[in-house]
Amino acid sequence: MPERKPRKDAARNRAAVFTAADSLFAQCRSPEEVTMADIAAAAGVGKGTLFRAFGDRTALIRALYEARLEPVRNAVEEGPPPLGPATPPLQRVPALLDAVLCFKLDNRHLAQALEGTGTDSPYRTEHYERWHTLLRDLLQRIPAPADSDFTAHALLAATRADLVAYLTDEKEMPREELRDRLAKFTAGVLGSTT
Amino acid sequence: MPERKPRKDAARNRAAVFTAADSLFAQCRSPEEVTMADIAAAAGVGKGTLFRAFGDRTALIRALYEARLEPVRNAVEEGPPPLGPATPPLQRVPALLDAVLCFKLDNRHLAQALEGTGTDSPYRTEHYERWHTLLRDLLQRIPAPADSDFTAHALLAATRADLVAYLTDEKEMPREELRDRLAKFTAGVLGSTT
DNA sequence: TACGATACGGACCAGCGGTCCGCTTCTTCC
DNA sequence: GGAAGAAGCGGACCGCTGGTCCGTATCGTA
């Protein structure tokens, strides 16, 4: 096992980069205008350190995203209802989608940075696969919509970060209204053949 | 009216750039690896010409996209059923979505290039607004799904270029199957409260 | 044909992601 | 505690990209 504990300064710097990047992405309009040099400067480290720690820009964004997503992931995998695994599918699916939506609302800059990396589509990431699989399996047990696989994709597509950002920032739709609309839409999809 | 007819060489070059860019985008894996210099070279013009004619990269892609989309747009605005305006909403909505899907399938590289420009989200474009408004107005007259505005967004999100590309290229889903799945999903959404 | 307007094109520039390597800092072992 | 060596640091540096600029060639017109 080549698992060695990192040095103290390495850990400290890693954390500093996380914080700095998070705040920079949150402030700027477009994720593109946050450069690696900016992040390094804001974190008080050299650019080399940044690339050594994360590999490249995409990997840094992804790492940050995963870190912020972890609480949600935990709540889904082993939390209490209605998010946790003990919930019957018909209630868990809406809860899941609402959780995803809220996460994207709270972290929309970061999510947009991730989905807009360009180098690889957001669909090739591991966490999308996870969400999709979970959602599909739940849908399969309902079993209102016939095609659970595509339905899962379509429902997740309705929570795309840029759509969410567009509706809230451009159309100035309040958070609660957006949640409500997604919930209604989900209910419609789930109840289509009942 | 400052509308002046362009010089012959200008028109010829513009067309050459269109053709070259189209074929380059179609060939390459990721739109990012097609550079402006590549396009200029393939079209047999200088880089300056390219930027003079279109402004910047995003504008070039957008112009190309609009040009390719024009036939579809025509068919929708003044064509025969089931796409044209004479069709009753309940049949026209699925037809519309199928047309969008087919277009994205045929031009998925170009569509990905457009949606992934990063500088501005795909939702701030004029043609998205057009599709959304049309779809929403049709939905409003059905009126199966209560929230026609959000439903229109959600349905269009299911035809996002990167999702389409992911399903066909990565998951190797055949064209007809994808069309069928989208049609079924649409039907489900439309028939949710009937 | 000659002349003004328009467009051409490639050298040029600034800024980006990413690399490299001499130097510093931490860890470890005596 | 101190010395040796591994691990990490950081900023000068590189290749490449989108975008600009302006002397020159081409077009439209009288």
GROMACS .gro file of C-alpha atoms (C1' of nucleotides) in nm:
model
  448
    1MET     CA    1   0.000   0.000   0.000
    2PRO     CA    2   0.168   0.321  -0.111
    3GLU     CA    3  -0.050   0.522   0.125
    4ARG     CA    4   0.175   0.767   0.303
    5LYS     CA    5   0.048   1.046   0.523
    6PRO     CA    6   0.118   1.384   0.365
    7ARG     CA    7   0.347   1.637   0.521
    8LYS     CA    8   0.198   1.905   0.740
    9ASP     CA    9   0.271   2.196   0.507
   10ALA     CA   10   0.123   2.001   0.218
   11ALA     CA   11  -0.201   1.947   0.404
   12ARG     CA   12  -0.218   2.307   0.513
   13ASN     CA   13  -0.160   2.433   0.163
   14ARG     CA   14  -0.416   2.199   0.019
   15ALA     CA   15  -0.675   2.334   0.256
   16ALA     CA   16  -0.575   2.693   0.180
   17VAL     CA   17  -0.616   2.630  -0.192
   18PHE     CA   18  -0.960   2.482  -0.134
   19THR     CA   19  -1.079   2.783   0.059
   20ALA     CA   20  -0.929   3.034  -0.181
   21ALA     CA   21  -1.066   2.864  -0.491
   22ASP     CA   22  -1.409   2.831  -0.339
   23SER     CA   23  -1.434   3.199  -0.256
   24LEU     CA   24  -1.290   3.309  -0.590
   25PHE     CA   25  -1.538   3.100  -0.787
   26ALA     CA   26  -1.821   3.230  -0.572
   27GLN     CA   27  -1.727   3.591  -0.638
   28CYS     CA   28  -1.657   3.597  -1.009
   29ARG     CA   29  -1.924   3.610  -1.275
   30SER     CA   30  -1.785   3.345  -1.503
   31PRO     CA   31  -1.568   3.057  -1.382
   32GLU     CA   32  -1.335   3.122  -1.675
   33GLU     CA   33  -1.208   3.444  -1.532
   34VAL     CA   34  -1.063   3.268  -1.232
   35THR     CA   35  -0.712   3.170  -1.335
   36MET     CA   36  -0.483   2.920  -1.172
   37ALA     CA   37  -0.246   3.203  -1.090
   38ASP     CA   38  -0.528   3.386  -0.914
   39ILE     CA   39  -0.607   3.086  -0.700
   40ALA     CA   40  -0.243   3.032  -0.617
   41ALA     CA   41  -0.200   3.395  -0.520
   42ALA     CA   42  -0.516   3.401  -0.312
   43ALA     CA   43  -0.406   3.088  -0.130
   44GLY     CA   44  -0.062   3.230  -0.071
   45VAL     CA   45   0.121   2.950  -0.250
   46GLY     CA   46   0.315   2.914  -0.572
   47LYS     CA   47   0.161   2.792  -0.892
   48GLY     CA   48   0.381   2.487  -0.889
   49THR     CA   49   0.236   2.380  -0.555
   50LEU     CA   50  -0.110   2.407  -0.693
   51PHE     CA   51  -0.041   2.186  -0.991
   52ARG     CA   52   0.163   1.943  -0.785
   53ALA     CA   53  -0.126   1.897  -0.544
   54PHE     CA   54  -0.408   1.860  -0.793
   55GLY     CA   55  -0.266   1.780  -1.134
   56ASP     CA   56  -0.454   2.025  -1.350
   57ARG     CA   57  -0.734   2.275  -1.347
   58THR     CA   58  -1.010   2.025  -1.409
   59ALA     CA   59  -0.888   1.797  -1.133
   60LEU     CA   60  -0.877   2.087  -0.889
   61ILE     CA   61  -1.234   2.186  -0.965
   62ARG     CA   62  -1.344   1.828  -0.944
   63ALA     CA   63  -1.174   1.777  -0.608
   64LEU     CA   64  -1.334   2.090  -0.472
   65TYR     CA   65  -1.674   1.984  -0.602
   66GLU     CA   66  -1.649   1.639  -0.453
   67ALA     CA   67  -1.547   1.785  -0.119
   68ARG     CA   68  -1.847   2.016  -0.110
   69LEU     CA   69  -2.075   1.737  -0.227
   70GLU     CA   70  -1.966   1.494   0.040
   71PRO     CA   71  -2.225   1.591   0.304
   72VAL     CA   72  -2.505   1.541   0.055
   73ARG     CA   73  -2.359   1.213  -0.055
   74ASN     CA   74  -2.341   1.099   0.306
   75ALA     CA   75  -2.697   1.200   0.374
   76VAL     CA   76  -2.806   1.000   0.074
   77GLU     CA   77  -2.604   0.691   0.144
   78GLU     CA   78  -2.656   0.652   0.513
   79GLY     CA   79  -2.869   0.935   0.640
   80PRO     CA   80  -3.222   0.941   0.778
   81PRO     CA   81  -3.534   0.965   0.558
   82PRO     CA   82  -3.639   1.115   0.331
   83LEU     CA   83  -3.292   1.117   0.173
   84GLY     CA   84  -3.152   0.803   0.327
   85PRO     CA   85  -3.183   0.450   0.193
   86ALA     CA   86  -3.468   0.354   0.424
   87THR     CA   87  -3.713   0.571   0.232
   88PRO     CA   88  -3.959   0.413  -0.010
   89PRO     CA   89  -3.872   0.506  -0.370
   90LEU     CA   90  -4.180   0.714  -0.435
   91GLN     CA   91  -4.076   0.962  -0.167
   92ARG     CA   92  -3.704   0.923  -0.207
   93VAL     CA   93  -3.687   1.022  -0.573
   94PRO     CA   94  -3.831   1.371  -0.517
   95ALA     CA   95  -3.616   1.414  -0.209
   96LEU     CA   96  -3.309   1.321  -0.407
   97LEU     CA   97  -3.381   1.564  -0.684
   98ASP     CA   98  -3.454   1.839  -0.439
   99ALA     CA   99  -3.125   1.772  -0.267
  100VAL     CA  100  -2.940   1.791  -0.597
  101LEU     CA  101  -3.118   2.111  -0.687
  102CYS     CA  102  -3.041   2.273  -0.354
  103PHE     CA  103  -2.679   2.174  -0.382
  104LYS     CA  104  -2.655   2.325  -0.728
  105LEU     CA  105  -2.826   2.638  -0.605
  106ASP     CA  106  -2.582   2.678  -0.318
  107ASN     CA  107  -2.278   2.591  -0.525
  108ARG     CA  108  -2.387   2.705  -0.865
  109HIS     CA  109  -2.063   2.880  -0.949
  110LEU     CA  110  -1.861   2.576  -0.865
  111ALA     CA  111  -2.103   2.347  -1.044
  112GLN     CA  112  -2.089   2.564  -1.351
  113ALA     CA  113  -1.713   2.557  -1.340
  114LEU     CA  114  -1.725   2.180  -1.331
  115GLU     CA  115  -1.985   2.132  -1.602
  116GLY     CA  116  -1.816   2.384  -1.823
  117THR     CA  117  -1.464   2.249  -1.819
  118GLY     CA  118  -1.509   2.164  -2.181
  119THR     CA  119  -1.226   1.916  -2.188
  120ASP     CA  120  -1.464   1.639  -2.090
  121SER     CA  121  -1.840   1.641  -2.067
  122PRO     CA  122  -2.003   1.642  -1.724
  123TYR     CA  123  -2.145   1.302  -1.803
  124ARG     CA  124  -1.815   1.123  -1.800
  125THR     CA  125  -1.757   1.195  -1.434
  126GLU     CA  126  -1.787   0.928  -1.171
  127HIS     CA  127  -2.037   1.113  -0.958
  128TYR     CA  128  -2.283   1.157  -1.242
  129GLU     CA  129  -2.273   0.784  -1.295
  130ARG     CA  130  -2.350   0.740  -0.927
  131TRP     CA  131  -2.647   0.973  -0.923
  132HIS     CA  132  -2.785   0.825  -1.239
  133THR     CA  133  -2.755   0.467  -1.127
  134LEU     CA  134  -2.915   0.539  -0.792
  135LEU     CA  135  -3.200   0.731  -0.948
  136ARG     CA  136  -3.259   0.471  -1.216
  137ASP     CA  137  -3.273   0.187  -0.968
  138LEU     CA  138  -3.524   0.377  -0.759
  139LEU     CA  139  -3.738   0.455  -1.061
  140GLN     CA  140  -3.733   0.093  -1.162
  141ARG     CA  141  -3.906   0.004  -0.840
  142ILE     CA  142  -4.190   0.249  -0.874
  143PRO     CA  143  -4.249   0.158  -1.168
  144ALA     CA  144  -4.448   0.442  -1.310
  145PRO     CA  145  -4.230   0.563  -1.596
  146ALA     CA  146  -4.155   0.277  -1.827
  147ASP     CA  147  -3.805   0.380  -1.927
  148SER     CA  148  -3.631   0.436  -1.597
  149ASP     CA  149  -3.289   0.478  -1.753
  150PHE     CA  150  -3.375   0.768  -1.980
  151THR     CA  151  -3.611   0.917  -1.724
  152ALA     CA  152  -3.325   0.935  -1.479
  153HIS     CA  153  -3.113   1.120  -1.732
  154ALA     CA  154  -3.395   1.358  -1.813
  155LEU     CA  155  -3.471   1.438  -1.451
  156LEU     CA  156  -3.107   1.504  -1.377
  157ALA     CA  157  -3.084   1.722  -1.686
  158ALA     CA  158  -3.352   1.944  -1.535
  159THR     CA  159  -3.108   2.026  -1.254
  160ARG     CA  160  -2.816   2.125  -1.478
  161ALA     CA  161  -2.611   2.396  -1.316
  162ASP     CA  162  -2.634   2.644  -1.599
  163LEU     CA  163  -3.010   2.607  -1.620
  164VAL     CA  164  -3.038   2.660  -1.247
  165ALA     CA  165  -2.810   2.961  -1.263
  166TYR     CA  166  -3.002   3.102  -1.557
  167LEU     CA  167  -3.337   3.071  -1.384
  168THR     CA  168  -3.223   3.216  -1.055
  169ASP     CA  169  -2.981   3.484  -1.171
  170GLU     CA  170  -3.123   3.585  -1.508
  171LYS     CA  171  -3.492   3.522  -1.457
  172GLU     CA  172  -3.466   3.603  -1.090
  173MET     CA  173  -3.672   3.307  -0.987
  174PRO     CA  174  -3.669   3.267  -0.608
  175ARG     CA  175  -3.515   2.958  -0.463
  176GLU     CA  176  -3.833   2.821  -0.313
  177GLU     CA  177  -4.025   2.870  -0.634
  178LEU     CA  178  -3.767   2.679  -0.833
  179ARG     CA  179  -3.773   2.395  -0.581
  180ASP     CA  180  -4.149   2.388  -0.599
  181ARG     CA  181  -4.150   2.379  -0.977
  182LEU     CA  182  -3.902   2.097  -0.993
  183ALA     CA  183  -4.103   1.906  -0.735
  184LYS     CA  184  -4.421   1.949  -0.937
  185PHE     CA  185  -4.249   1.842  -1.254
  186THR     CA  186  -4.105   1.538  -1.082
  187ALA     CA  187  -4.443   1.446  -0.941
  188GLY     CA  188  -4.589   1.470  -1.290
  189VAL     CA  189  -4.326   1.239  -1.433
  190LEU     CA  190  -4.365   0.991  -1.152
  191GLY     CA  191  -4.741   0.987  -1.169
  192SER     CA  192  -4.773   0.960  -1.544
  193THR     CA  193  -4.907   0.605  -1.564
  194THR     CA  194  -5.068   0.563  -1.227
  195MET     CA  195  -3.020   5.164  -4.326
  196PRO     CA  196  -2.650   5.085  -4.311
  197GLU     CA  197  -2.705   4.767  -4.509
  198ARG     CA  198  -2.437   4.747  -4.773
  199LYS     CA  199  -2.383   4.446  -4.993
  200PRO     CA  200  -2.051   4.277  -4.915
  201ARG     CA  201  -1.775   4.249  -5.166
  202LYS     CA  202  -1.746   3.931  -5.368
  203ASP     CA  203  -1.427   3.806  -5.208
  204ALA     CA  204  -1.573   3.869  -4.866
  205ALA     CA  205  -1.877   3.658  -4.941
  206ARG     CA  206  -1.665   3.382  -5.093
  207ASN     CA  207  -1.435   3.373  -4.792
  208ARG     CA  208  -1.723   3.371  -4.551
  209ALA     CA  209  -1.865   3.066  -4.722
  210ALA     CA  210  -1.526   2.896  -4.727
  211VAL     CA  211  -1.486   2.952  -4.355
  212PHE     CA  212  -1.830   2.804  -4.290
  213THR     CA  213  -1.751   2.488  -4.482
  214ALA     CA  214  -1.407   2.448  -4.331
  215ALA     CA  215  -1.523   2.504  -3.975
  216ASP     CA  216  -1.812   2.266  -4.015
  217SER     CA  217  -1.595   1.982  -4.137
  218LEU     CA  218  -1.326   2.046  -3.877
  219PHE     CA  219  -1.574   2.038  -3.590
  220ALA     CA  220  -1.730   1.724  -3.729
  221GLN     CA  221  -1.396   1.547  -3.744
  222CYS     CA  222  -1.238   1.634  -3.412
  223ARG     CA  223  -1.322   1.467  -3.083
  224SER     CA  224  -1.351   1.777  -2.871
  225PRO     CA  225  -1.450   2.118  -3.009
  226GLU     CA  226  -1.168   2.270  -2.808
  227GLU     CA  227  -0.900   2.119  -3.022
  228VAL     CA  228  -1.020   2.310  -3.326
  229THR     CA  229  -0.832   2.638  -3.316
  230MET     CA  230  -0.906   2.955  -3.504
  231ALA     CA  231  -0.578   2.917  -3.688
  232ASP     CA  232  -0.684   2.568  -3.798
  233ILE     CA  233  -1.010   2.698  -3.937
  234ALA     CA  234  -0.838   2.984  -4.114
  235ALA     CA  235  -0.583   2.751  -4.268
  236ALA     CA  236  -0.845   2.497  -4.375
  237ALA     CA  237  -1.048   2.774  -4.534
  238GLY     CA  238  -0.743   2.911  -4.709
  239VAL     CA  239  -0.771   3.256  -4.554
  240GLY     CA  240  -0.575   3.455  -4.301
  241LYS     CA  241  -0.664   3.469  -3.937
  242GLY     CA  242  -0.739   3.837  -3.962
  243THR     CA  243  -1.007   3.772  -4.221
  244LEU     CA  244  -1.168   3.523  -3.993
  245PHE     CA  245  -1.190   3.759  -3.700
  246ARG     CA  246  -1.293   4.049  -3.921
  247ALA     CA  247  -1.582   3.850  -4.061
  248PHE     CA  248  -1.716   3.705  -3.738
  249GLY     CA  249  -1.580   3.900  -3.446
  250ASP     CA  250  -1.466   3.621  -3.220
  251ARG     CA  251  -1.472   3.247  -3.178
  252THR     CA  252  -1.809   3.233  -3.006
  253ALA     CA  253  -1.972   3.445  -3.274
  254LEU     CA  254  -1.832   3.224  -3.547
  255ILE     CA  255  -1.969   2.911  -3.385
  256ARG     CA  256  -2.301   3.079  -3.326
  257ALA     CA  257  -2.327   3.197  -3.686
  258LEU     CA  258  -2.249   2.849  -3.811
  259TYR     CA  259  -2.503   2.696  -3.577
  260GLU     CA  260  -2.776   2.936  -3.679
  261ALA     CA  261  -2.704   2.867  -4.044
  262ARG     CA  262  -2.735   2.492  -3.999
  263LEU     CA  263  -3.045   2.536  -3.786
  264GLU     CA  264  -3.226   2.750  -4.038
  265PRO     CA  265  -3.398   2.466  -4.227
  266VAL     CA  266  -3.542   2.331  -3.905
  267ARG     CA  267  -3.650   2.675  -3.800
  268ASN     CA  268  -3.823   2.722  -4.134
  269ALA     CA  269  -3.999   2.390  -4.112
  270VAL     CA  270  -4.127   2.486  -3.769
  271GLU     CA  271  -4.238   2.835  -3.856
  272GLU     CA  272  -4.405   2.780  -4.187
  273GLY     CA  273  -4.375   2.415  -4.282
  274PRO     CA  274  -4.636   2.144  -4.312
  275PRO     CA  275  -4.756   1.931  -4.018
  276PRO     CA  276  -4.651   1.780  -3.790
  277LEU     CA  277  -4.382   2.047  -3.740
  278GLY     CA  278  -4.562   2.345  -3.888
  279PRO     CA  279  -4.794   2.581  -3.706
  280ALA     CA  280  -5.111   2.414  -3.832
  281THR     CA  281  -5.059   2.114  -3.607
  282PRO     CA  282  -5.258   2.076  -3.287
  283PRO     CA  283  -5.033   2.119  -2.981
  284LEU     CA  284  -5.063   1.766  -2.857
  285GLN     CA  285  -4.897   1.636  -3.172
  286ARG     CA  286  -4.674   1.932  -3.234
  287VAL     CA  287  -4.487   1.921  -2.906
  288PRO     CA  288  -4.348   1.571  -2.961
  289ALA     CA  289  -4.269   1.657  -3.321
  290LEU     CA  290  -4.081   1.964  -3.211
  291LEU     CA  291  -3.874   1.779  -2.957
  292ASP     CA  292  -3.797   1.507  -3.204
  293ALA     CA  293  -3.681   1.766  -3.454
  294VAL     CA  294  -3.456   1.926  -3.195
  295LEU     CA  295  -3.316   1.589  -3.099
  296CYS     CA  296  -3.248   1.491  -3.459
  297PHE     CA  297  -3.077   1.821  -3.522
  298LYS     CA  298  -2.855   1.777  -3.220
  299LEU     CA  299  -2.779   1.423  -3.328
  300ASP     CA  300  -2.676   1.532  -3.675
  301ASN     CA  301  -2.483   1.834  -3.556
  302ARG     CA  302  -2.373   1.721  -3.216
  303HIS     CA  303  -2.017   1.838  -3.253
  304LEU     CA  304  -2.128   2.183  -3.351
  305ALA     CA  305  -2.394   2.192  -3.083
  306GLN     CA  306  -2.141   2.088  -2.822
  307ALA     CA  307  -1.908   2.359  -2.941
  308LEU     CA  308  -2.184   2.611  -2.897
  309GLU     CA  309  -2.308   2.491  -2.560
  310GLY     CA  310  -1.955   2.463  -2.429
  311THR     CA  311  -1.826   2.806  -2.519
  312GLY     CA  312  -1.812   2.877  -2.150
  313THR     CA  313  -1.806   3.253  -2.194
  314ASP     CA  314  -2.183   3.263  -2.181
  315SER     CA  315  -2.431   2.994  -2.096
  316PRO     CA  316  -2.634   2.835  -2.376
  317TYR     CA  317  -2.944   2.980  -2.219
  318ARG     CA  318  -2.861   3.338  -2.294
  319THR     CA  319  -2.878   3.283  -2.668
  320GLU     CA  320  -3.164   3.415  -2.872
  321HIS     CA  321  -3.254   3.083  -3.026
  322TYR     CA  322  -3.299   2.913  -2.691
  323GLU     CA  323  -3.542   3.182  -2.597
  324ARG     CA  324  -3.729   3.115  -2.920
  325TRP     CA  325  -3.756   2.741  -2.866
  326HIS     CA  326  -3.857   2.784  -2.508
  327THR     CA  327  -4.126   3.038  -2.578
  328LEU     CA  328  -4.275   2.832  -2.859
  329LEU     CA  329  -4.275   2.516  -2.653
  330ARG     CA  330  -4.421   2.687  -2.349
  331ASP     CA  331  -4.704   2.842  -2.545
  332LEU     CA  332  -4.790   2.506  -2.694
  333LEU     CA  333  -4.785   2.339  -2.357
  334GLN     CA  334  -5.010   2.603  -2.217
  335ARG     CA  335  -5.278   2.500  -2.461
  336ILE     CA  336  -5.273   2.134  -2.379
  337PRO     CA  337  -5.290   2.188  -2.071
  338ALA     CA  338  -5.175   1.869  -1.913
  339PRO     CA  339  -4.867   1.979  -1.719
  340ALA     CA  340  -4.955   2.259  -1.486
  341ASP     CA  341  -4.629   2.450  -1.506
  342SER     CA  342  -4.573   2.493  -1.876
  343ASP     CA  343  -4.279   2.728  -1.832
  344PHE     CA  344  -4.062   2.495  -1.629
  345THR     CA  345  -4.181   2.192  -1.821
  346ALA     CA  346  -4.056   2.353  -2.140
  347HIS     CA  347  -3.716   2.407  -1.983
  348ALA     CA  348  -3.703   2.052  -1.855
  349LEU     CA  349  -3.800   1.899  -2.187
  350LEU     CA  350  -3.541   2.102  -2.371
  351ALA     CA  351  -3.282   2.006  -2.113
  352ALA     CA  352  -3.339   1.644  -2.208
  353THR     CA  353  -3.205   1.725  -2.553
  354ARG     CA  354  -2.884   1.892  -2.439
  355ALA     CA  355  -2.605   1.833  -2.684
  356ASP     CA  356  -2.363   1.678  -2.441
  357LEU     CA  357  -2.624   1.439  -2.307
  358VAL     CA  358  -2.713   1.336  -2.661
  359ALA     CA  359  -2.347   1.293  -2.749
  360TYR     CA  360  -2.286   1.095  -2.432
  361LEU     CA  361  -2.572   0.856  -2.495
  362THR     CA  362  -2.491   0.795  -2.859
  363ASP     CA  363  -2.112   0.797  -2.852
  364GLU     CA  364  -2.034   0.669  -2.505
  365LYS     CA  365  -2.329   0.443  -2.437
  366GLU     CA  366  -2.360   0.359  -2.805
  367MET     CA  367  -2.733   0.405  -2.806
  368PRO     CA  368  -2.868   0.389  -3.162
  369ARG     CA  369  -3.033   0.694  -3.304
  370GLU     CA  370  -3.378   0.543  -3.336
  371GLU     CA  371  -3.374   0.412  -2.983
  372LEU     CA  372  -3.287   0.753  -2.846
  373ARG     CA  373  -3.565   0.913  -3.047
  374ASP     CA  374  -3.804   0.653  -2.920
  375ARG     CA  375  -3.703   0.705  -2.560
  376LEU     CA  376  -3.740   1.079  -2.580
  377ALA     CA  377  -4.080   1.035  -2.744
  378LYS     CA  378  -4.194   0.803  -2.466
  379PHE     CA  379  -4.069   1.040  -2.202
  380THR     CA  380  -4.243   1.331  -2.367
  381ALA     CA  381  -4.564   1.137  -2.391
  382GLY     CA  382  -4.541   1.059  -2.023
  383VAL     CA  383  -4.494   1.423  -1.933
  384LEU     CA  384  -4.778   1.530  -2.157
  385GLY     CA  385  -5.016   1.268  -2.033
  386SER     CA  386  -4.947   1.309  -1.665
  387THR     CA  387  -5.278   1.456  -1.563
  388THR     CA  388  -5.508   1.318  -1.830
  389DT     C1'  389  -0.810   5.310  -6.640
  390DA     C1'  390  -0.759   5.528  -6.232
  391DC     C1'  391  -0.886   5.605  -5.774
  392DG     C1'  392  -1.115   5.546  -5.320
  393DA     C1'  393  -1.305   5.212  -5.035
  394DT     C1'  394  -1.295   4.765  -4.865
  395DA     C1'  395  -1.098   4.350  -4.734
  396DC     C1'  396  -0.683   4.055  -4.685
  397DG     C1'  397  -0.328   3.812  -4.410
  398DG     C1'  398   0.036   3.700  -4.125
  399DA     C1'  399   0.356   3.910  -3.791
  400DC     C1'  400   0.260   4.035  -3.351
  401DC     C1'  401   0.082   4.061  -2.856
  402DA     C1'  402  -0.103   3.944  -2.392
  403DG     C1'  403  -0.247   3.594  -2.103
  404DC     C1'  404  -0.347   3.123  -2.011
  405DG     C1'  405  -0.251   2.632  -1.841
  406DG     C1'  406   0.121   2.362  -1.736
  407DT     C1'  407   0.645   2.230  -1.647
  408DC     C1'  408   1.095   2.237  -1.427
  409DC     C1'  409   1.445   2.248  -1.103
  410DG     C1'  410   1.732   2.483  -0.747
  411DC     C1'  411   1.609   2.576  -0.285
  412DT     C1'  412   1.352   2.524   0.162
  413DT     C1'  413   1.117   2.268   0.510
  414DC     C1'  414   0.969   1.874   0.728
  415DT     C1'  415   1.054   1.400   0.909
  416DT     C1'  416   1.320   1.046   1.088
  417DC     C1'  417   1.672   0.799   1.297
  418DC     C1'  418   2.084   0.795   1.579
  419DG     C1'  419   1.946   1.766   1.940
  420DG     C1'  420   2.129   1.731   1.501
  421DA     C1'  421   2.224   1.564   1.057
  422DA     C1'  422   2.086   1.331   0.641
  423DG     C1'  423   1.755   1.263   0.302
  424DA     C1'  424   1.302   1.270   0.140
  425DA     C1'  425   0.914   1.555   0.036
  426DG     C1'  426   0.743   1.976  -0.093
  427DC     C1'  427   0.783   2.458  -0.249
  428DG     C1'  428   0.758   2.851  -0.586
  429DG     C1'  429   0.824   3.143  -0.958
  430DA     C1'  430   1.082   3.182  -1.393
  431DC     C1'  431   0.987   2.972  -1.796
  432DC     C1'  432   0.747   2.748  -2.217
  433DG     C1'  433   0.411   2.651  -2.590
  434DC     C1'  434  -0.004   2.773  -2.753
  435DT     C1'  435  -0.433   3.023  -2.797
  436DG     C1'  436  -0.762   3.395  -2.899
  437DG     C1'  437  -0.738   3.835  -3.064
  438DT     C1'  438  -0.518   4.286  -3.285
  439DC     C1'  439  -0.291   4.576  -3.635
  440DC     C1'  440  -0.163   4.782  -4.044
  441DG     C1'  441   0.090   4.774  -4.492
  442DT     C1'  442  -0.070   4.572  -4.907
  443DA     C1'  443  -0.373   4.363  -5.258
  444DT     C1'  444  -0.826   4.351  -5.450
  445DC     C1'  445  -1.272   4.516  -5.572
  446DG     C1'  446  -1.634   4.845  -5.729
  447DT     C1'  447  -1.712   5.259  -5.980
  448DA     C1'  448  -1.697   5.653  -6.304
   0.00000   0.00000   0.00000
